[in-house]
Coordinates of C-alpha atoms in Angstrom, one line a residue:
Chain A
M7 CA -29.8 124.9 64.2
K8 CA -31.7 127.8 62.8
K9 CA -33.3 125.6 60.2
T10 CA -35.3 123.4 62.7
S11 CA -36.7 126.4 64.5
T12 CA -38.0 128.0 61.2
V13 CA -39.6 124.7 60.2
E14 CA -41.5 124.3 63.4
K15 CA -42.7 127.8 64.1
T16 CA -46.2 128.9 63.1
N17 CA -46.2 132.1 61.2
W18 CA -48.9 133.9 63.1
P19 CA -48.8 137.3 61.3
I20 CA -49.5 135.7 58.0
T21 CA -52.1 133.4 59.5
I22 CA -53.9 136.4 60.9
L23 CA -53.7 138.4 57.6
L24 CA -55.1 135.4 55.8
I25 CA -58.0 135.0 58.2
I26 CA -58.8 138.7 57.8
G27 CA -58.4 138.3 54.0
C28 CA -61.3 135.7 54.1
L29 CA -63.6 138.7 54.4
T30 CA -63.0 139.4 50.7
V31 CA -64.5 136.0 50.0
F32 CA -67.3 136.2 52.6
F33 CA -68.4 139.8 52.2
P34 CA -70.3 139.3 48.8
L35 CA -71.8 136.1 50.2
Y36 CA -72.8 137.8 53.4
M37 CA -74.5 140.6 51.4
A38 CA -76.4 138.0 49.4
V39 CA -77.6 136.3 52.5
I40 CA -78.8 139.4 54.4
I41 CA -80.5 140.9 51.4
A42 CA -82.2 137.7 50.6
F43 CA -83.8 137.7 54.1
K44 CA -84.7 141.4 54.2
K45 CA -88.1 142.9 53.2
P46 CA -88.1 145.6 50.5
S47 CA -89.1 148.1 53.2
E48 CA -85.8 147.3 55.1
M49 CA -83.6 148.4 52.2
T50 CA -81.9 151.7 53.0
N51 CA -79.3 153.8 51.4
D52 CA -77.1 154.4 54.4
I53 CA -74.1 152.1 54.8
A54 CA -74.9 150.9 58.4
G55 CA -78.4 150.0 57.4
A56 CA -77.3 148.2 54.3
L57 CA -74.9 146.0 56.2
A58 CA -77.2 145.3 59.1
F59 CA -78.9 142.0 59.8
P60 CA -82.5 141.7 58.6
S61 CA -85.2 142.3 61.3
S62 CA -86.4 138.8 61.0
W63 CA -85.2 135.6 59.4
G64 CA -88.3 134.5 57.5
F65 CA -88.3 132.3 54.4
E66 CA -91.0 134.2 52.6
N67 CA -88.6 135.6 49.9
F68 CA -87.3 132.1 49.1
R69 CA -90.8 130.7 48.8
E70 CA -91.7 133.4 46.4
A71 CA -88.5 133.2 44.4
M72 CA -89.0 129.5 44.0
E73 CA -92.3 130.2 42.5
V74 CA -91.2 133.0 40.2
T75 CA -88.2 131.2 38.8
D76 CA -89.8 127.8 38.7
F77 CA -86.9 126.7 40.9
W78 CA -87.4 122.9 41.0
N79 CA -87.7 122.6 37.3
S80 CA -84.7 124.7 36.6
L81 CA -82.7 122.7 39.3
G82 CA -83.9 119.5 37.7
N83 CA -82.8 120.6 34.2
S84 CA -79.4 121.7 35.5
L85 CA -79.0 118.3 37.3
L86 CA -80.1 116.4 34.3
I87 CA -77.7 118.2 31.9
S88 CA -74.7 118.1 34.3
I89 CA -75.1 114.5 35.4
S90 CA -75.7 113.2 31.8
T91 CA -72.7 115.2 30.5
V92 CA -70.4 113.9 33.2
L93 CA -71.4 110.3 32.7
L94 CA -71.1 110.5 28.9
A95 CA -67.8 112.3 29.2
I96 CA -66.4 109.6 31.5
I97 CA -67.5 106.9 29.1
I98 CA -66.9 108.5 25.7
H99 CA -63.8 110.5 26.5
S100 CA -62.0 107.7 28.4
L101 CA -62.7 105.3 25.4
A102 CA -61.4 107.9 23.0
G103 CA -58.4 108.5 25.3
Y104 CA -57.7 104.8 25.3
A105 CA -58.1 104.1 21.6
I106 CA -56.2 107.3 20.5
G107 CA -53.8 107.5 23.4
R108 CA -52.6 103.9 23.1
N109 CA -51.8 104.2 19.4
K110 CA -50.8 107.8 18.8
A111 CA -47.1 107.1 19.3
K112 CA -46.8 104.5 16.6
S113 CA -49.6 105.3 14.2
K114 CA -49.8 108.4 12.0
F115 CA -53.6 108.1 11.8
Y116 CA -54.1 108.1 15.5
N117 CA -51.6 110.9 16.0
L118 CA -53.5 113.0 13.6
A119 CA -56.8 112.2 15.2
Y120 CA -55.3 113.3 18.5
L121 CA -54.0 116.6 17.2
Y122 CA -57.2 117.2 15.3
I123 CA -59.4 116.9 18.4
V124 CA -57.0 118.6 20.9
S125 CA -56.6 121.6 18.6
G126 CA -60.3 122.1 19.0
M127 CA -59.4 123.7 22.4
F128 CA -58.6 126.9 20.6
V129 CA -61.9 127.3 18.9
P130 CA -63.9 129.9 20.8
F131 CA -67.6 129.2 21.3
A132 CA -68.4 132.6 19.7
I133 CA -67.5 131.4 16.2
L134 CA -69.5 128.1 16.6
M135 CA -72.5 129.7 18.3
M136 CA -74.5 131.0 15.4
P137 CA -74.1 128.0 13.0
L138 CA -74.8 125.7 15.9
V139 CA -78.1 127.3 16.7
K140 CA -79.2 126.7 13.2
Q141 CA -77.7 123.2 13.0
T142 CA -79.2 121.9 16.3
A143 CA -82.6 123.4 15.3
Q144 CA -82.5 121.6 12.0
M145 CA -81.5 118.3 13.7
G146 CA -84.4 118.7 16.1
I147 CA -82.1 118.9 19.1
G148 CA -82.4 122.6 19.9
N149 CA -83.1 121.7 23.5
W150 CA -81.4 120.1 26.5
V151 CA -80.3 117.1 24.4
G152 CA -78.4 119.3 22.0
V153 CA -76.8 121.1 25.0
I154 CA -75.5 117.8 26.3
V155 CA -74.2 116.7 22.9
L156 CA -72.4 120.0 22.5
Y157 CA -70.8 119.7 26.0
V158 CA -69.6 116.2 25.2
V159 CA -67.9 117.7 22.1
F160 CA -66.6 120.9 23.7
Y161 CA -64.9 119.1 26.6
M162 CA -63.5 116.4 24.5
P163 CA -60.2 118.1 23.7
M164 CA -59.3 118.7 27.3
N165 CA -60.5 115.3 28.6
L166 CA -58.9 113.4 25.7
M167 CA -55.6 115.0 26.7
L168 CA -56.1 114.1 30.3
Y169 CA -57.0 110.5 29.7
S170 CA -54.4 109.8 27.1
G171 CA -51.8 111.4 29.4
Y172 CA -52.9 109.3 32.3
L173 CA -52.8 106.1 30.2
T174 CA -49.0 106.3 29.9
N175 CA -49.0 105.3 33.6
I176 CA -50.9 102.1 32.9
P177 CA -48.5 99.5 31.4
V178 CA -49.6 97.7 28.3
A179 CA -48.4 94.4 29.9
L180 CA -51.5 94.6 32.1
E181 CA -53.7 94.3 29.0
E182 CA -51.5 91.6 27.5
A183 CA -52.0 89.3 30.5
A184 CA -55.8 89.5 30.0
R185 CA -55.4 88.9 26.3
V186 CA -53.5 85.7 26.9
D187 CA -56.5 84.6 28.9
G188 CA -58.6 85.1 25.8
A189 CA -60.5 88.3 26.7
S190 CA -61.4 90.6 23.9
T191 CA -60.0 94.1 23.7
W192 CA -63.4 95.6 24.5
R193 CA -63.8 93.4 27.6
T194 CA -60.2 94.0 28.7
Y195 CA -60.9 97.7 28.5
W196 CA -63.9 97.6 30.9
S197 CA -62.4 95.1 33.3
I198 CA -58.9 96.4 33.5
I199 CA -58.2 99.8 32.0
F200 CA -61.4 101.6 32.9
P201 CA -61.2 100.7 36.7
N202 CA -57.5 101.6 36.6
M203 CA -58.2 105.1 35.4
K204 CA -60.4 105.9 38.4
P205 CA -58.3 108.9 39.7
M206 CA -58.6 110.5 36.2
H207 CA -62.4 109.8 36.1
A208 CA -62.6 111.9 39.3
T209 CA -60.7 114.7 37.8
V210 CA -62.7 114.7 34.6
A211 CA -66.0 114.5 36.5
V212 CA -65.1 117.5 38.7
L213 CA -63.8 119.7 35.9
T214 CA -66.7 118.9 33.6
A215 CA -69.3 119.2 36.3
L216 CA -68.1 122.6 37.5
S217 CA -67.9 124.1 34.0
V218 CA -71.2 122.6 32.8
W219 CA -73.1 123.6 36.0
N220 CA -72.0 127.2 35.8
D221 CA -72.2 127.7 32.0
V222 CA -74.7 130.2 30.7
M223 CA -73.9 130.8 27.1
T224 CA -74.6 127.3 25.6
P225 CA -78.1 126.8 27.1
L226 CA -78.8 130.5 26.5
V227 CA -78.4 130.2 22.7
I228 CA -79.4 126.6 22.2
M229 CA -82.4 126.3 24.5
S230 CA -83.8 129.8 24.0
G231 CA -86.9 128.5 22.1
T232 CA -87.9 125.8 24.6
A233 CA -89.1 127.8 27.6
K234 CA -86.9 125.6 29.7
N235 CA -84.2 127.0 32.0
T236 CA -81.1 125.8 33.7
L237 CA -80.4 127.3 37.2
P238 CA -78.1 130.1 36.0
L239 CA -80.3 130.8 32.9
A240 CA -83.3 131.2 35.1
Q241 CA -81.5 134.1 36.9
L242 CA -81.0 135.8 33.6
N243 CA -84.4 135.2 32.2
F244 CA -86.3 136.3 35.3
Q245 CA -84.4 139.6 35.7
T246 CA -87.4 141.6 34.4
Q247 CA -89.7 139.8 36.8
F248 CA -87.5 140.6 39.7
G249 CA -87.7 144.3 38.7
T250 CA -86.4 146.4 41.6
N251 CA -87.3 143.8 44.2
Y252 CA -83.7 143.0 45.1
N253 CA -84.8 140.8 48.0
L254 CA -86.6 138.4 45.8
A255 CA -83.7 138.4 43.3
F256 CA -81.1 137.7 46.0
A257 CA -83.2 134.9 47.5
S258 CA -83.2 133.4 44.0
Y259 CA -79.4 134.0 43.6
L260 CA -78.8 132.3 46.9
L261 CA -80.9 129.4 45.9
A262 CA -78.9 129.1 42.7
L263 CA -75.6 129.1 44.7
I264 CA -76.6 126.6 47.3
P265 CA -76.4 123.3 45.3
I266 CA -72.8 123.9 44.2
L267 CA -71.8 125.1 47.7
I268 CA -73.1 121.9 49.1
F269 CA -71.3 119.9 46.5
Y270 CA -68.1 121.7 47.4
L271 CA -68.5 121.1 51.1
V272 CA -69.0 117.4 50.5
C273 CA -66.3 116.8 47.9
Q274 CA -63.8 119.6 48.6
K275 CA -60.8 117.4 48.5
Q276 CA -61.7 115.8 45.2
I277 CA -62.5 119.1 43.7
L278 CA -59.2 120.8 44.7
N279 CA -57.3 117.7 43.5
G280 CA -59.3 117.6 40.3
V281 CA -58.7 121.2 39.4
V282 CA -55.0 121.0 40.1
N283 CA -54.6 117.7 38.1
G284 CA -56.6 119.1 35.2
A285 CA -54.5 122.3 35.0
V286 CA -51.1 120.8 35.6
K287 CA -51.2 117.7 33.4
Chain B
M28 CA -56.3 88.6 18.4
K29 CA -54.3 91.4 16.8
N30 CA -57.2 92.1 14.4
D31 CA -59.7 92.3 17.3
R32 CA -57.5 94.9 18.9
K33 CA -57.2 97.0 15.7
R34 CA -60.9 96.7 14.9
T35 CA -61.9 97.7 18.4
F36 CA -59.7 100.8 18.4
M37 CA -61.2 101.8 15.0
M38 CA -64.7 101.2 16.1
I39 CA -64.2 103.6 19.0
T40 CA -62.2 106.3 17.1
I41 CA -64.4 106.6 14.0
P42 CA -67.7 107.6 15.8
V43 CA -65.7 109.9 18.1
L44 CA -64.2 111.7 15.1
V45 CA -67.5 111.9 13.3
L46 CA -69.2 113.4 16.4
F47 CA -66.4 115.9 16.8
F48 CA -66.5 116.8 13.1
V49 CA -70.3 117.3 13.1
F50 CA -70.5 119.6 16.1
N51 CA -67.1 121.4 16.0
T52 CA -65.5 121.4 12.6
L53 CA -68.7 121.6 10.6
P54 CA -70.1 124.7 12.4
L55 CA -66.6 126.2 12.1
I56 CA -66.6 125.8 8.4
K57 CA -70.2 127.1 8.2
G58 CA -69.3 130.1 10.3
F59 CA -66.4 130.7 7.9
M60 CA -68.7 130.6 4.9
Y61 CA -71.3 132.9 6.5
S62 CA -68.6 135.4 7.0
F63 CA -68.5 136.0 3.3
T64 CA -72.3 136.7 3.1
N65 CA -74.7 139.4 4.1
F66 CA -76.9 136.9 6.0
K67 CA -79.1 138.5 8.6
G68 CA -79.9 135.2 10.4
Y69 CA -83.1 134.7 8.5
G70 CA -84.3 135.0 4.9
S71 CA -82.2 134.9 1.8
Y72 CA -78.6 136.1 1.5
D73 CA -75.9 136.8 -1.1
F74 CA -72.2 136.3 -1.1
V75 CA -70.4 139.6 -0.6
G76 CA -66.8 138.5 -0.9
L77 CA -64.5 140.3 1.6
R78 CA -66.9 143.1 2.3
N79 CA -67.5 142.1 5.9
Y80 CA -63.8 141.8 6.6
I81 CA -63.1 145.3 5.2
D82 CA -66.0 146.7 7.2
L83 CA -64.7 145.1 10.4
F84 CA -61.6 147.3 10.3
Q85 CA -63.7 150.4 9.8
D86 CA -66.4 149.7 12.3
A87 CA -66.0 151.8 15.4
R88 CA -68.0 149.5 17.6
V89 CA -66.0 146.5 16.7
G90 CA -62.7 148.4 17.2
K91 CA -63.9 149.5 20.6
S92 CA -64.8 146.0 21.7
Y93 CA -61.3 144.8 20.7
L94 CA -59.7 147.6 22.7
F95 CA -61.9 146.9 25.7
T96 CA -61.3 143.1 25.5
F97 CA -57.5 143.5 25.3
K98 CA -57.3 146.1 28.0
F99 CA -59.5 144.0 30.2
A100 CA -57.5 140.8 29.6
L101 CA -54.1 142.4 30.0
V102 CA -54.9 144.2 33.2
G103 CA -56.9 141.3 34.5
T104 CA -54.2 138.7 33.8
L105 CA -51.6 141.0 35.5
I106 CA -53.6 141.6 38.6
V107 CA -54.7 138.0 38.9
N108 CA -51.2 136.6 38.6
V109 CA -49.5 139.0 41.0
L110 CA -52.2 138.6 43.7
S111 CA -52.5 134.8 43.3
L112 CA -48.7 134.4 43.6
I113 CA -48.8 136.4 46.8
M114 CA -51.7 134.4 48.0
A115 CA -50.0 131.1 47.1
L116 CA -46.8 132.1 48.9
A117 CA -48.8 133.1 52.0
L118 CA -50.9 129.9 52.0
N119 CA -47.8 127.8 51.5
N120 CA -46.2 129.3 54.6
K121 CA -46.1 127.6 58.0
I122 CA -49.5 128.8 58.9
R123 CA -52.3 127.4 61.1
F124 CA -55.7 126.3 59.6
K125 CA -53.9 125.7 56.3
S126 CA -56.4 123.4 54.7
A127 CA -59.4 125.4 55.9
L128 CA -58.0 128.6 54.6
R129 CA -57.1 127.0 51.3
G130 CA -60.7 125.7 51.1
I131 CA -62.2 129.1 51.8
Y132 CA -60.1 130.9 49.3
F133 CA -61.1 128.5 46.6
I134 CA -64.9 129.2 47.0
P135 CA -65.1 132.1 44.5
N136 CA -64.0 129.7 41.7
I137 CA -66.8 127.2 42.0
L138 CA -69.6 129.8 41.9
G139 CA -71.2 130.7 38.7
G140 CA -70.0 134.0 37.0
L141 CA -73.5 135.2 36.2
V142 CA -74.9 135.1 39.8
I143 CA -71.7 136.4 41.2
G144 CA -71.9 139.2 38.7
Y145 CA -75.4 140.1 39.9
I146 CA -74.3 140.2 43.5
F147 CA -71.3 142.4 42.8
G148 CA -73.5 144.5 40.6
F149 CA -75.6 145.4 43.6
I150 CA -72.5 146.0 45.7
F151 CA -71.1 148.4 43.0
T152 CA -74.4 150.2 42.6
Y153 CA -75.5 150.7 46.2
I154 CA -73.0 149.5 48.8
L155 CA -69.7 151.0 47.5
P156 CA -71.2 154.4 46.8
A157 CA -72.9 154.4 50.2
A158 CA -69.5 153.6 51.8
G159 CA -67.8 156.2 49.7
K160 CA -70.2 158.9 50.8
A161 CA -70.0 157.8 54.5
A162 CA -66.2 158.0 54.3
G163 CA -66.2 161.1 52.2
I164 CA -64.3 159.6 49.3
G165 CA -65.6 161.3 46.2
F166 CA -64.1 158.8 43.8
L167 CA -66.2 156.0 45.3
S168 CA -69.5 157.9 45.8
N169 CA -70.8 157.3 42.3
S170 CA -71.4 153.8 41.0
W171 CA -68.4 152.6 38.9
L172 CA -70.9 150.7 36.7
S173 CA -72.5 153.9 35.4
S174 CA -69.2 155.5 34.6
T175 CA -67.7 155.0 31.1
K176 CA -64.3 155.4 32.7
W177 CA -64.6 152.9 35.5
A178 CA -67.1 150.3 34.4
W179 CA -64.5 148.1 32.8
F180 CA -62.5 148.0 36.0
A181 CA -65.5 146.9 38.0
I182 CA -65.7 143.9 35.6
V183 CA -62.0 143.2 36.1
V184 CA -62.5 143.2 39.9
V185 CA -65.3 140.6 39.6
A186 CA -63.5 138.4 37.1
A187 CA -60.3 138.6 39.2
W188 CA -62.1 137.7 42.4
Q189 CA -63.1 134.4 40.7
S190 CA -59.8 133.7 38.8
I191 CA -57.5 134.4 41.7
A192 CA -58.9 131.3 43.5
M193 CA -58.0 129.1 40.6
N194 CA -54.6 130.5 39.9
T195 CA -53.6 130.4 43.5
I196 CA -54.1 126.7 43.9
I197 CA -52.1 126.1 40.7
Y198 CA -49.3 128.2 42.2
I199 CA -49.5 126.3 45.5
S200 CA -49.1 123.0 43.7
G201 CA -46.1 124.5 41.9
L202 CA -44.6 125.7 45.2
Q203 CA -45.0 122.2 46.6
T204 CA -42.8 120.8 43.8
V205 CA -39.9 123.0 45.1
P206 CA -37.7 120.7 47.2
E207 CA -36.9 121.9 50.7
D208 CA -33.1 121.5 50.3
V209 CA -33.1 124.1 47.5
Y210 CA -34.1 126.7 50.2
E211 CA -31.6 125.3 52.6
A212 CA -28.8 125.6 50.0
G213 CA -30.1 129.1 49.3
S214 CA -30.2 130.2 52.9
I215 CA -26.5 129.2 53.3
D216 CA -25.8 131.6 50.4
G217 CA -27.8 134.2 52.3
A218 CA -30.8 134.3 50.0
T219 CA -33.8 135.7 51.8
G220 CA -37.0 137.6 51.0
W221 CA -37.2 139.0 47.6
T222 CA -33.9 137.6 46.4
K223 CA -34.9 134.2 47.4
F224 CA -38.2 134.5 45.5
K225 CA -36.6 136.0 42.4
S226 CA -33.7 133.7 42.0
L227 CA -34.9 130.5 43.6
T228 CA -38.6 130.1 43.9
F229 CA -39.8 131.8 40.7
P230 CA -37.6 130.1 38.2
L231 CA -38.6 126.7 39.7
I232 CA -42.3 127.4 39.4
M233 CA -41.9 128.9 35.9
P234 CA -44.0 126.1 34.2
F235 CA -46.9 126.9 36.6
F236 CA -46.5 130.6 35.7
S237 CA -46.9 129.6 32.0
I238 CA -50.0 127.6 32.7
N239 CA -51.6 130.4 34.6
M240 CA -50.8 133.0 32.1
V241 CA -52.3 131.0 29.2
L242 CA -55.4 129.9 31.2
C243 CA -56.1 133.3 32.6
M244 CA -55.6 135.2 29.4
K245 CA -57.8 132.8 27.5
N246 CA -60.6 133.1 30.1
F247 CA -60.4 136.9 30.2
L248 CA -60.4 137.2 26.4
M249 CA -63.6 135.1 26.3
A250 CA -65.4 137.0 29.1
F251 CA -69.2 136.9 28.7
D252 CA -71.1 136.0 31.9
Q253 CA -69.8 138.8 34.1
I254 CA -70.6 141.4 31.4
V255 CA -74.1 140.2 30.9
A256 CA -74.6 140.4 34.6
L257 CA -72.9 143.7 35.4
T258 CA -73.3 146.1 32.5
N259 CA -74.8 144.5 29.4
G260 CA -72.0 146.1 27.5
G261 CA -72.8 149.6 28.8
P262 CA -72.5 152.4 29.6
A263 CA -72.3 153.7 26.1
Q264 CA -71.0 150.4 24.8
S265 CA -67.8 150.9 26.8
T266 CA -67.7 147.3 28.1
E267 CA -68.6 145.2 25.2
S268 CA -66.3 142.2 25.0
I269 CA -65.8 140.6 21.6
S270 CA -67.9 137.5 22.6
Y271 CA -70.6 139.7 23.9
L272 CA -70.8 141.8 20.7
I273 CA -70.8 138.7 18.5
Y274 CA -73.7 137.2 20.6
K275 CA -75.7 140.4 20.8
N276 CA -75.5 141.7 17.2
G277 CA -75.1 138.3 15.6
M278 CA -78.0 136.6 17.3
D279 CA -80.4 139.5 17.7
G280 CA -79.1 142.4 15.7
G281 CA -79.4 141.0 12.2
Q282 CA -75.7 140.9 11.6
F283 CA -75.2 137.2 11.4
G284 CA -72.8 137.4 8.4
F285 CA -70.9 140.4 9.6
Q286 CA -70.5 139.0 13.2
S287 CA -69.4 135.7 11.7
A288 CA -66.5 137.6 10.1
N289 CA -65.8 139.1 13.5
A290 CA -65.8 135.6 15.0
V291 CA -63.3 134.3 12.4
L292 CA -61.1 137.3 13.2
F293 CA -61.4 136.6 17.0
F294 CA -60.5 133.0 16.4
V295 CA -57.4 134.0 14.5
V296 CA -56.5 136.4 17.3
I297 CA -56.9 133.8 20.0
V298 CA -54.7 131.3 18.1
L299 CA -52.0 133.9 17.5
I300 CA -52.0 135.0 21.2
S301 CA -51.9 131.4 22.4
V302 CA -49.1 130.4 20.0
F303 CA -47.2 133.6 21.0
Q304 CA -47.5 132.9 24.7
L305 CA -46.6 129.3 24.4
T306 CA -43.4 130.0 22.4
V307 CA -42.3 132.9 24.5
L308 CA -42.9 131.2 27.8
G309 CA -41.6 127.9 26.4
K310 CA -38.3 129.6 25.5
K311 CA -38.1 131.1 29.0
E312 CA -38.6 127.7 30.5
E313 CA -35.8 126.2 28.3
Q314 CA -33.3 128.8 29.4
L315 CA -33.8 127.9 33.0

């Protein structure tokens, strides 16, 4: 009898604690918003003044920040790099997952190929960084192209693992039926296997997009000579221009956070599922 | 037909392996080779044998960065896992607004470490000291970031703020795999509160604990963005992580060869820690 009552009842104390706890998430964001709207003359050192609303909600800081950091170009570069990487990851990594995952149980070669790529997960970027700067420059891809190529390589171990793991759920019999109808392996892949891996594509897309969008280190070292910025990189490179004008800087930070927040609001469910799938599988 | 299949698989695998070799294995080999040279990053260089490796163990700055990184990673992993377990238990309760709350608590994880670092940097420099003065708490009234004793902890706070979000949802998905009847059986035996958690819940979510430990430790060991944003390794080089030092002195400081040796050592350390964690945690899982 006791059981049913505990199942039904809402635990209000915990609900309320959790709602109050949301402050830890919102406080830094709140600070970012109010500082971004304030004028330098409104910045005070006493705590009440620092936490207060700005006297007016004008968009002057944002307009200026967009100019200083070349916002639209940085945003464009970030979008270009993230979208290209995600598309390439879905195509290349799923193909690799298919070819290697389907054969690694019975073929030594494919099993070795699998272990070789997956063990790349343990290689820290710090050790590759310096040789890669030289190498990409020599190859003429010391720019956004090189950054995309590197991302495709860096996320391969993780994504290969995810795809080949997911493939065990898709029976080989499905392909055999198509083969009997005379379709080539290549066509069978695109018409049957690729569409069937749709849930895994979503996971890979979410995980890859989040990491690429927020990454600073790769574009920092590879693109440093090109005068081009990604959105996070612009924040780093324009620190000196911001100087002590925190209002301008925070308007710029907020602009850098908004795209990913919108993405999260729209695809929250897919993102949460993707992150869990990626970690647990 | 059979040949077509084999050929297709080969035609996919070979280019993928070449791509991976060229941009992962090749630079790894090059980095290893540079570690035996006195290369500055430009100009000519000579092979110096094991000189760099010997120097690594005598270099105070390198030693300091390893100490900082380990302290940072251990304390961070501990804090993150304790807090995210508590969060996950709370969020998995019979609460109202469950999905909204879960959604909100995940926000820190999607935001970029660099920008978050800048925002927290301002809070640590201005807001926290102002609050400390207003409340008369001496310990808070100076910025943590300018103190060699506390700057590292400020970075832990920011990194934890972001990682807790991630680890919490992994724990939640773990808690959801625990079948309801286990608790029913447990409550008949009188297991409640801490006992229930220790002897029922925790052993059942052990695999998720392993994932979180490994993921969290790895991220903390490789910390970079937050350090660039918060302290740039200061004050007095007290918060230089290994990645940060390799980047700073290797790319700009003319220590390409020396920092390559440091990177090789770091790689070995990461592999050893991961293997150690996986075997220890794997054994624990087997026992259960």
